[in-house]
PDB file of C-alpha atoms in Angstrom:
ATOM      1  CA  MET A   1     -25.170 -12.904  25.417  1.00 49.00           C
ATOM      2  CA  ASN A   2     -23.312  -9.775  26.435  1.00 54.00           C
ATOM      3  CA  GLN A   3     -20.740 -10.510  23.782  1.00 57.00           C
ATOM      4  CA  GLU A   4     -23.077  -9.656  20.944  1.00 69.00           C
ATOM      5  CA  PRO A   5     -23.062  -5.867  21.212  1.00 72.00           C
ATOM      6  CA  ALA A   6     -19.309  -5.931  21.777  1.00 78.00           C
ATOM      7  CA  GLY A   7     -18.904  -8.124  18.690  1.00 83.00           C
ATOM      8  CA  LEU A   8     -21.020  -5.717  16.679  1.00 83.00           C
ATOM      9  CA  ALA A   9     -18.994  -2.739  17.887  1.00 83.00           C
ATOM     10  CA  LEU A  10     -15.802  -4.540  16.912  1.00 84.00           C
ATOM     11  CA  LYS A  11     -17.245  -5.306  13.484  1.00 83.00           C
ATOM     12  CA  CYS A  12     -18.210  -1.662  13.003  1.00 82.00           C
ATOM     13  CA  ALA A  13     -14.762  -0.524  14.111  1.00 82.00           C
ATOM     14  CA  THR A  14     -13.069  -2.956  11.701  1.00 81.00           C
ATOM     15  CA  ALA A  15     -15.297  -1.799   8.849  1.00 79.00           C
ATOM     16  CA  PHE A  16     -14.598   1.850   9.720  1.00 83.00           C
ATOM     17  CA  ALA A  17     -10.853   1.179   9.681  1.00 83.00           C
ATOM     18  CA  HIS A  18     -11.031  -0.234   6.160  1.00 88.00           C
ATOM     19  CA  PRO A  19      -8.510   1.690   4.007  1.00 88.00           C
ATOM     20  CA  ILE A  20     -10.857   2.029   1.037  1.00 89.00           C
ATOM     21  CA  LEU A  21     -13.621   3.404   3.309  1.00 92.00           C
ATOM     22  CA  GLN A  22     -11.149   5.880   4.826  1.00 92.00           C
ATOM     23  CA  LEU A  23     -10.002   6.894   1.337  1.00 92.00           C
ATOM     24  CA  ALA A  24     -13.628   7.495   0.315  1.00 93.00           C
ATOM     25  CA  LEU A  25     -14.208   9.451   3.537  1.00 95.00           C
ATOM     26  CA  SER A  26     -11.129  11.579   2.852  1.00 93.00           C
ATOM     27  CA  ILE A  27     -12.338  12.371  -0.685  1.00 94.00           C
ATOM     28  CA  LEU A  28     -15.890  13.195   0.486  1.00 95.00           C
ATOM     29  CA  LEU A  29     -14.624  15.385   3.336  1.00 94.00           C
ATOM     30  CA  SER A  30     -12.312  17.368   1.070  1.00 92.00           C
ATOM     31  CA  ALA A  31     -15.159  17.985  -1.405  1.00 91.00           C
ATOM     32  CA  ALA A  32     -17.521  18.913   1.466  1.00 92.00           C
ATOM     33  CA  ALA A  33     -14.862  21.290   2.804  1.00 90.00           C
ATOM     34  CA  GLN A  34     -14.899  23.293  -0.443  1.00 87.00           C
ATOM     35  CA  VAL A  35     -18.674  23.740  -0.231  1.00 88.00           C
ATOM     36  CA  LEU A  36     -18.536  24.632   3.483  1.00 89.00           C
ATOM     37  CA  LEU A  37     -15.756  27.185   2.887  1.00 84.00           C
ATOM     38  CA  LYS A  38     -17.795  28.732   0.088  1.00 83.00           C
ATOM     39  CA  LEU A  39     -20.867  28.899   2.369  1.00 85.00           C
ATOM     40  CA  GLY A  40     -18.756  30.642   5.008  1.00 82.00           C
ATOM     41  CA  ALA A  41     -17.008  33.068   2.646  1.00 77.00           C
ATOM     42  CA  PRO A  42     -18.328  36.638   2.843  1.00 73.00           C
ATOM     43  CA  PRO A  43     -20.196  37.598  -0.362  1.00 71.00           C
ATOM     44  CA  SER A  44     -17.802  39.019  -2.980  1.00 63.00           C
ATOM     45  CA  GLY A  45     -14.491  39.602  -1.306  1.00 52.00           C
ATOM     46  CA  GLY A  46     -14.974  40.838   2.215  1.00 51.00           C
ATOM     47  CA  GLU A  47     -11.942  42.302   3.956  1.00 53.00           C
ATOM     48  CA  GLY A  48      -8.513  41.692   2.489  1.00 56.00           C
ATOM     49  CA  TRP A  49      -7.275  39.238  -0.141  1.00 57.00           C
ATOM     50  CA  LEU A  50      -6.750  36.396   2.350  1.00 60.00           C
ATOM     51  CA  GLY A  51     -10.519  36.308   2.941  1.00 61.00           C
ATOM     52  CA  LEU A  52     -10.106  36.284   6.717  1.00 66.00           C
ATOM     53  CA  GLY A  53     -13.622  37.740   7.029  1.00 68.00           C
ATOM     54  CA  GLY A  54     -14.870  34.154   6.561  1.00 72.00           C
ATOM     55  CA  LEU A  55     -13.480  33.199   9.969  1.00 76.00           C
ATOM     56  CA  ALA A  56     -16.533  34.813  11.573  1.00 77.00           C
ATOM     57  CA  SER A  57     -18.762  32.119  10.063  1.00 82.00           C
ATOM     58  CA  ALA A  58     -19.391  28.698  11.626  1.00 86.00           C
ATOM     59  CA  TRP A  59     -19.463  27.232   8.078  1.00 88.00           C
ATOM     60  CA  THR A  60     -15.826  28.203   7.611  1.00 88.00           C
ATOM     61  CA  TRP A  61     -14.824  26.428  10.834  1.00 90.00           C
ATOM     62  CA  LEU A  62     -16.786  23.333   9.826  1.00 92.00           C
ATOM     63  CA  GLY A  63     -14.913  23.481   6.506  1.00 90.00           C
ATOM     64  CA  ILE A  64     -11.572  23.658   8.311  1.00 91.00           C
ATOM     65  CA  LEU A  65     -12.587  20.673  10.506  1.00 94.00           C
ATOM     66  CA  ALA A  66     -13.542  18.744   7.356  1.00 94.00           C
ATOM     67  CA  LEU A  67     -10.114  19.513   5.834  1.00 92.00           C
ATOM     68  CA  ILE A  68      -8.302  18.292   8.962  1.00 93.00           C
ATOM     69  CA  GLY A  69     -10.442  15.124   9.059  1.00 95.00           C
ATOM     70  CA  SER A  70      -9.751  14.588   5.377  1.00 94.00           C
ATOM     71  CA  LEU A  71      -5.973  14.791   5.959  1.00 93.00           C
ATOM     72  CA  PHE A  72      -6.095  12.187   8.763  1.00 93.00           C
ATOM     73  CA  SER A  73      -8.204   9.732   6.713  1.00 95.00           C
ATOM     74  CA  TRP A  74      -5.880  10.298   3.765  1.00 94.00           C
ATOM     75  CA  LEU A  75      -2.727   9.540   5.784  1.00 93.00           C
ATOM     76  CA  TYR A  76      -4.348   6.437   7.270  1.00 93.00           C
ATOM     77  CA  ALA A  77      -5.401   5.174   3.835  1.00 93.00           C
ATOM     78  CA  LEU A  78      -1.876   5.772   2.475  1.00 92.00           C
ATOM     79  CA  ARG A  79      -0.562   3.140   4.884  1.00 91.00           C
ATOM     80  CA  PHE A  80      -2.333   0.500   2.797  1.00 90.00           C
ATOM     81  CA  VAL A  81      -3.124   1.946  -0.635  1.00 91.00           C
ATOM     82  CA  ALA A  82      -0.546   2.841  -3.322  1.00 91.00           C
ATOM     83  CA  LEU A  83      -0.144   6.623  -3.705  1.00 93.00           C
ATOM     84  CA  SER A  84      -0.729   6.357  -7.469  1.00 92.00           C
ATOM     85  CA  VAL A  85      -4.094   4.634  -6.886  1.00 92.00           C
ATOM     86  CA  ALA A  86      -5.208   6.859  -3.987  1.00 93.00           C
ATOM     87  CA  PHE A  87      -4.290  10.106  -5.753  1.00 93.00           C
ATOM     88  CA  THR A  88      -6.011   9.093  -8.973  1.00 93.00           C
ATOM     89  CA  LEU A  89      -9.203   8.129  -7.105  1.00 93.00           C
ATOM     90  CA  ALA A  90      -9.017  11.476  -5.299  1.00 92.00           C
ATOM     91  CA  GLY A  91      -9.604  12.997  -8.746  1.00 91.00           C
ATOM     92  CA  ALA A  92     -13.280  12.335  -7.927  1.00 92.00           C
ATOM     93  CA  VAL A  93     -13.138  15.639  -6.010  1.00 91.00           C
ATOM     94  CA  HIS A  94     -13.150  17.412  -9.382  1.00 89.00           C
ATOM     95  CA  ALA A  95     -16.530  15.837 -10.168  1.00 91.00           C
ATOM     96  CA  LEU A  96     -17.944  16.068  -6.631  1.00 92.00           C
ATOM     97  CA  VAL A  97     -17.223  19.784  -6.132  1.00 89.00           C
ATOM     98  CA  PRO A  98     -19.044  20.989  -9.289  1.00 88.00           C
ATOM     99  CA  LEU A  99     -21.913  18.566  -8.545  1.00 91.00           C
ATOM    100  CA  ALA A 100     -22.187  19.828  -4.960  1.00 90.00           C
ATOM    101  CA  SER A 101     -21.988  23.452  -6.162  1.00 88.00           C
ATOM    102  CA  TRP A 102     -24.932  22.681  -8.409  1.00 89.00           C
ATOM    103  CA  LEU A 103     -26.990  20.792  -5.784  1.00 90.00           C
ATOM    104  CA  VAL A 104     -26.183  22.761  -2.623  1.00 87.00           C
ATOM    105  CA  LEU A 105     -25.130  26.204  -3.816  1.00 86.00           C
ATOM    106  CA  GLY A 106     -27.460  26.400  -6.814  1.00 87.00           C
ATOM    107  CA  GLU A 107     -24.643  27.251  -9.255  1.00 86.00           C
ATOM    108  CA  SER A 108     -25.278  26.449 -12.908  1.00 86.00           C
ATOM    109  CA  ILE A 109     -23.305  23.877 -14.932  1.00 87.00           C
ATOM    110  CA  SER A 110     -22.651  24.363 -18.659  1.00 88.00           C
ATOM    111  CA  SER A 111     -22.935  21.435 -21.073  1.00 89.00           C
ATOM    112  CA  ARG A 112     -19.165  21.386 -21.607  1.00 88.00           C
ATOM    113  CA  ARG A 113     -18.701  21.194 -17.847  1.00 89.00           C
ATOM    114  CA  TRP A 114     -21.164  18.259 -17.630  1.00 92.00           C
ATOM    115  CA  LEU A 115     -19.008  16.463 -20.197  1.00 93.00           C
ATOM    116  CA  GLY A 116     -15.925  17.143 -18.069  1.00 92.00           C
ATOM    117  CA  ILE A 117     -17.677  15.789 -14.966  1.00 93.00           C
ATOM    118  CA  LEU A 118     -18.664  12.624 -16.867  1.00 95.00           C
ATOM    119  CA  LEU A 119     -15.058  12.143 -18.058  1.00 95.00           C
ATOM    120  CA  VAL A 120     -13.770  12.481 -14.478  1.00 94.00           C
ATOM    121  CA  ILE A 121     -16.333   9.929 -13.208  1.00 95.00           C
ATOM    122  CA  ALA A 122     -15.410   7.503 -16.018  1.00 95.00           C
ATOM    123  CA  GLY A 123     -11.711   7.913 -15.181  1.00 95.00           C
ATOM    124  CA  VAL A 124     -12.311   7.259 -11.480  1.00 94.00           C
ATOM    125  CA  LEU A 125     -14.415   4.152 -12.210  1.00 93.00           C
ATOM    126  CA  ILE A 126     -11.703   2.727 -14.481  1.00 92.00           C
ATOM    127  CA  SER A 127      -9.020   3.449 -11.862  1.00 90.00           C
ATOM    128  CA  ALA A 128     -11.088   1.823  -9.113  1.00 88.00           C
ATOM    129  CA  LYS A 129     -10.245  -1.657 -10.449  1.00 79.00           C
ATOM    130  CA  PRO A 130      -6.598  -1.571  -9.278  1.00 71.00           C
ATOM    131  CA  ALA A 131      -7.859  -0.319  -5.896  1.00 68.00           C
ATOM    132  CA  THR A 132      -9.814  -3.540  -5.370  1.00 66.00           C
ATOM    133  CA  ALA A 133      -6.640  -5.460  -6.203  1.00 61.00           C
ATOM    134  CA  VAL A 134      -4.854  -3.508  -3.454  1.00 56.00           C
ATOM    135  CA  GLU A 135      -7.645  -4.485  -1.090  1.00 51.00           C
ATOM    136  CA  GLU A 136      -7.011  -8.197  -1.681  1.00 50.00           C
ATOM    137  CA  LYS A 137      -3.396  -7.838  -0.612  1.00 51.00           C
ATOM    138  CA  LEU A 138      -4.324  -6.631   2.894  1.00 51.00           C
TER     139      LEU A 138
ATOM    140  CA  MET B   1       2.532  34.032 -19.429  1.00 68.00           C
ATOM    141  CA  THR B   2       6.195  34.738 -18.746  1.00 82.00           C
ATOM    142  CA  ALA B   3       9.045  32.324 -17.975  1.00 86.00           C
ATOM    143  CA  TRP B   4       8.829  33.425 -14.323  1.00 88.00           C
ATOM    144  CA  THR B   5       5.136  32.486 -14.137  1.00 87.00           C
ATOM    145  CA  LEU B   6       5.855  29.124 -15.720  1.00 87.00           C
ATOM    146  CA  PHE B   7       8.634  28.599 -13.174  1.00 91.00           C
ATOM    147  CA  LEU B   8       6.205  29.393 -10.330  1.00 90.00           C
ATOM    148  CA  ILE B   9       3.620  26.965 -11.722  1.00 90.00           C
ATOM    149  CA  VAL B  10       6.207  24.167 -12.031  1.00 91.00           C
ATOM    150  CA  LEU B  11       7.497  24.895  -8.510  1.00 93.00           C
ATOM    151  CA  CYS B  12       3.938  24.842  -7.164  1.00 92.00           C
ATOM    152  CA  GLU B  13       3.164  21.463  -8.772  1.00 92.00           C
ATOM    153  CA  CYS B  14       6.521  19.990  -7.689  1.00 93.00           C
ATOM    154  CA  ALA B  15       5.838  21.041  -4.092  1.00 94.00           C
ATOM    155  CA  SER B  16       2.453  19.327  -4.096  1.00 93.00           C
ATOM    156  CA  ILE B  17       3.900  16.118  -5.568  1.00 95.00           C
ATOM    157  CA  ALA B  18       6.837  16.169  -3.124  1.00 95.00           C
ATOM    158  CA  GLY B  19       4.339  16.613  -0.278  1.00 95.00           C
ATOM    159  CA  GLN B  20       2.372  13.521  -1.320  1.00 94.00           C
ATOM    160  CA  ILE B  21       5.569  11.466  -1.749  1.00 95.00           C
ATOM    161  CA  PHE B  22       6.704  12.512   1.758  1.00 94.00           C
ATOM    162  CA  PHE B  23       3.277  11.569   3.194  1.00 94.00           C
ATOM    163  CA  LYS B  24       3.312   8.149   1.571  1.00 93.00           C
ATOM    164  CA  HIS B  25       6.935   7.501   2.527  1.00 92.00           C
ATOM    165  CA  ALA B  26       6.303   8.470   6.160  1.00 92.00           C
ATOM    166  CA  MET B  27       3.179   6.316   6.469  1.00 91.00           C
ATOM    167  CA  THR B  28       4.567   3.144   4.861  1.00 88.00           C
ATOM    168  CA  GLU B  29       8.284   3.121   5.721  1.00 84.00           C
ATOM    169  CA  HIS B  30       8.440   4.791   9.109  1.00 82.00           C
ATOM    170  CA  TRP B  31       5.061   4.828  10.869  1.00 82.00           C
ATOM    171  CA  SER B  32       5.299   1.305  12.274  1.00 80.00           C
ATOM    172  CA  LYS B  33       9.047   1.559  13.122  1.00 82.00           C
ATOM    173  CA  SER B  34       9.649   5.044  14.446  1.00 83.00           C
ATOM    174  CA  ARG B  35       6.813   7.503  15.079  1.00 84.00           C
ATOM    175  CA  ARG B  36       9.347  10.277  15.665  1.00 86.00           C
ATOM    176  CA  LYS B  37      10.970   9.840  12.257  1.00 88.00           C
ATOM    177  CA  ALA B  38       7.547   9.532  10.636  1.00 89.00           C
ATOM    178  CA  ALA B  39       6.535  12.815  12.306  1.00 90.00           C
ATOM    179  CA  TRP B  40       9.602  14.568  10.848  1.00 92.00           C
ATOM    180  CA  ILE B  41       8.856  13.367   7.335  1.00 92.00           C
ATOM    181  CA  LEU B  42       5.169  14.244   7.726  1.00 93.00           C
ATOM    182  CA  SER B  43       6.219  17.771   8.767  1.00 93.00           C
ATOM    183  CA  ALA B  44       8.339  18.001   5.620  1.00 94.00           C
ATOM    184  CA  GLY B  45       5.235  16.947   3.661  1.00 94.00           C
ATOM    185  CA  ILE B  46       3.104  19.595   5.372  1.00 94.00           C
ATOM    186  CA  GLY B  47       5.853  22.176   4.680  1.00 95.00           C
ATOM    187  CA  ALA B  48       5.826  21.262   0.978  1.00 95.00           C
ATOM    188  CA  MET B  49       2.023  21.561   0.957  1.00 92.00           C
ATOM    189  CA  ALA B  50       2.287  25.008   2.556  1.00 92.00           C
ATOM    190  CA  VAL B  51       4.744  26.114  -0.165  1.00 93.00           C
ATOM    191  CA  ASN B  52       2.299  24.779  -2.766  1.00 91.00           C
ATOM    192  CA  PHE B  53      -0.606  26.629  -1.109  1.00 88.00           C
ATOM    193  CA  PHE B  54       1.045  30.059  -0.949  1.00 88.00           C
ATOM    194  CA  ILE B  55       2.465  29.948  -4.475  1.00 89.00           C
ATOM    195  CA  TRP B  56      -0.981  28.868  -5.702  1.00 86.00           C
ATOM    196  CA  LEU B  57      -2.577  31.827  -3.890  1.00 83.00           C
ATOM    197  CA  SER B  58      -0.153  34.255  -5.510  1.00 85.00           C
ATOM    198  CA  LEU B  59      -0.810  32.693  -8.934  1.00 85.00           C
ATOM    199  CA  LEU B  60      -4.574  32.934  -8.375  1.00 80.00           C
ATOM    200  CA  ALA B  61      -4.166  36.612  -7.541  1.00 80.00           C
ATOM    201  CA  ASN B  62      -2.660  37.210 -10.988  1.00 81.00           C
ATOM    202  CA  PHE B  63      -4.302  34.746 -13.354  1.00 81.00           C
ATOM    203  CA  GLU B  64      -7.757  33.368 -14.015  1.00 77.00           C
ATOM    204  CA  LEU B  65      -8.484  29.957 -12.533  1.00 73.00           C
ATOM    205  CA  SER B  66      -9.344  28.552 -15.967  1.00 74.00           C
ATOM    206  CA  ARG B  67      -5.818  29.383 -17.208  1.00 78.00           C
ATOM    207  CA  LEU B  68      -4.208  27.725 -14.187  1.00 80.00           C
ATOM    208  CA  TYR B  69      -6.397  24.653 -13.731  1.00 79.00           C
ATOM    209  CA  PRO B  70      -5.213  22.661 -16.764  1.00 79.00           C
ATOM    210  CA  PHE B  71      -1.866  22.427 -14.941  1.00 83.00           C
ATOM    211  CA  GLU B  72      -3.723  20.755 -12.078  1.00 82.00           C
ATOM    212  CA  GLY B  73      -4.838  18.116 -14.602  1.00 83.00           C
ATOM    213  CA  LEU B  74      -1.255  17.659 -15.807  1.00 87.00           C
ATOM    214  CA  ASN B  75      -0.151  17.351 -12.180  1.00 89.00           C
ATOM    215  CA  ARG B  76      -2.038  14.047 -11.834  1.00 91.00           C
ATOM    216  CA  VAL B  77      -0.061  12.480 -14.680  1.00 93.00           C
ATOM    217  CA  VAL B  78       3.258  13.748 -13.279  1.00 93.00           C
ATOM    218  CA  LEU B  79       2.352  12.326  -9.852  1.00 94.00           C
ATOM    219  CA  LEU B  80       1.914   8.846 -11.356  1.00 94.00           C
ATOM    220  CA  CYS B  81       5.397   9.138 -12.918  1.00 94.00           C
ATOM    221  CA  ALA B  82       6.847  10.326  -9.585  1.00 94.00           C
ATOM    222  CA  ALA B  83       5.174   7.446  -7.704  1.00 93.00           C
ATOM    223  CA  ALA B  84       6.618   4.983 -10.226  1.00 93.00           C
ATOM    224  CA  ILE B  85      10.131   6.471  -9.973  1.00 94.00           C
ATOM    225  CA  PHE B  86      10.521   7.401  -6.298  1.00 92.00           C
ATOM    226  CA  LEU B  87       8.190   4.912  -4.606  1.00 91.00           C
ATOM    227  CA  ARG B  88       8.717   2.136  -7.182  1.00 91.00           C
ATOM    228  CA  GLU B  89       4.968   1.652  -7.473  1.00 90.00           C
ATOM    229  CA  LYS B  90       3.813  -0.459 -10.385  1.00 90.00           C
ATOM    230  CA  ILE B  91       1.206   1.472 -12.368  1.00 91.00           C
ATOM    231  CA  PRO B  92      -1.420  -0.801 -13.955  1.00 91.00           C
ATOM    232  CA  PRO B  93      -2.547   0.240 -17.471  1.00 92.00           C
ATOM    233  CA  GLN B  94      -6.109   1.015 -16.256  1.00 91.00           C
ATOM    234  CA  LEU B  95      -4.641   3.681 -13.996  1.00 93.00           C
ATOM    235  CA  TRP B  96      -2.959   5.434 -16.944  1.00 94.00           C
ATOM    236  CA  ILE B  97      -6.240   5.361 -18.881  1.00 94.00           C
ATOM    237  CA  GLY B  98      -8.139   6.572 -15.814  1.00 95.00           C
ATOM    238  CA  VAL B  99      -5.734   9.434 -15.134  1.00 95.00           C
ATOM    239  CA  VAL B 100      -5.860  10.642 -18.744  1.00 94.00           C
ATOM    240  CA  LEU B 101      -9.694  10.704 -18.621  1.00 95.00           C
ATOM    241  CA  ILE B 102      -9.654  12.534 -15.278  1.00 94.00           C
ATOM    242  CA  SER B 103      -7.115  15.104 -16.512  1.00 93.00           C
ATOM    243  CA  ALA B 104      -9.133  15.738 -19.675  1.00 92.00           C
ATOM    244  CA  GLY B 105     -12.280  16.035 -17.536  1.00 92.00           C
ATOM    245  CA  VAL B 106     -10.612  18.473 -15.119  1.00 89.00           C
ATOM    246  CA  ALA B 107      -9.468  20.621 -18.052  1.00 86.00           C
ATOM    247  CA  LEU B 108     -13.018  20.669 -19.510  1.00 86.00           C
ATOM    248  CA  VAL B 109     -14.661  21.420 -16.147  1.00 81.00           C
ATOM    249  CA  PHE B 110     -12.461  24.421 -15.511  1.00 77.00           C
ATOM    250  CA  VAL B 111     -11.966  25.815 -18.990  1.00 74.00           C
ATOM    251  CA  SER B 112     -15.712  26.113 -19.660  1.00 61.00           C
TER     252      SER B 112
END
């Protein structure tokens, strides 16, 4: 009976190690990082062009952590997924960042920009097919 | 936009593509055989990414993001070509269609 929780933990670990999940995590973290860095950035400029004033904010550090996490998930996913597929799917960042800026930061989105976001989503969905083929090869 | 700027943009994009190729090469060819060699190639990848980052910063300081971002869209298409040539990846037709849609989308998002 004691085996059950261990079995569940193993199942969770196996699911977490799935390359497509890690790729998705990497993409989400890198989009989240942009929003976190923006939240941490001092309003209009701050000191110096490097924007080091942002380092005083906890948001900025969370953003940096998200970027590091994103890199590790990305490298792990690359062990199993073709670079061409992974990089194309990572294009989703260009839809996620404007959407998150709209939802979290309250920035406005023009109609032309909505069209661009829809095109990016369509492109990612079409490219996702080869990714499932990669999955079968594992 | 001068020839020098164009050169910087091309260099910036090449560095980012080289970085990704290094990452992929390290993780597939070397990670399971020699961690030390993989670490060297990963460092080269991180170096290329750093070059990309600092050139991009200097470009951003001089040009509007909406003028620079279409090159980011183009970058995705060039990366597919580089993956096909250097990593011998087979690119399925859906991926070409997908990347063209994404690039067009990226251009629209950032030009507006």
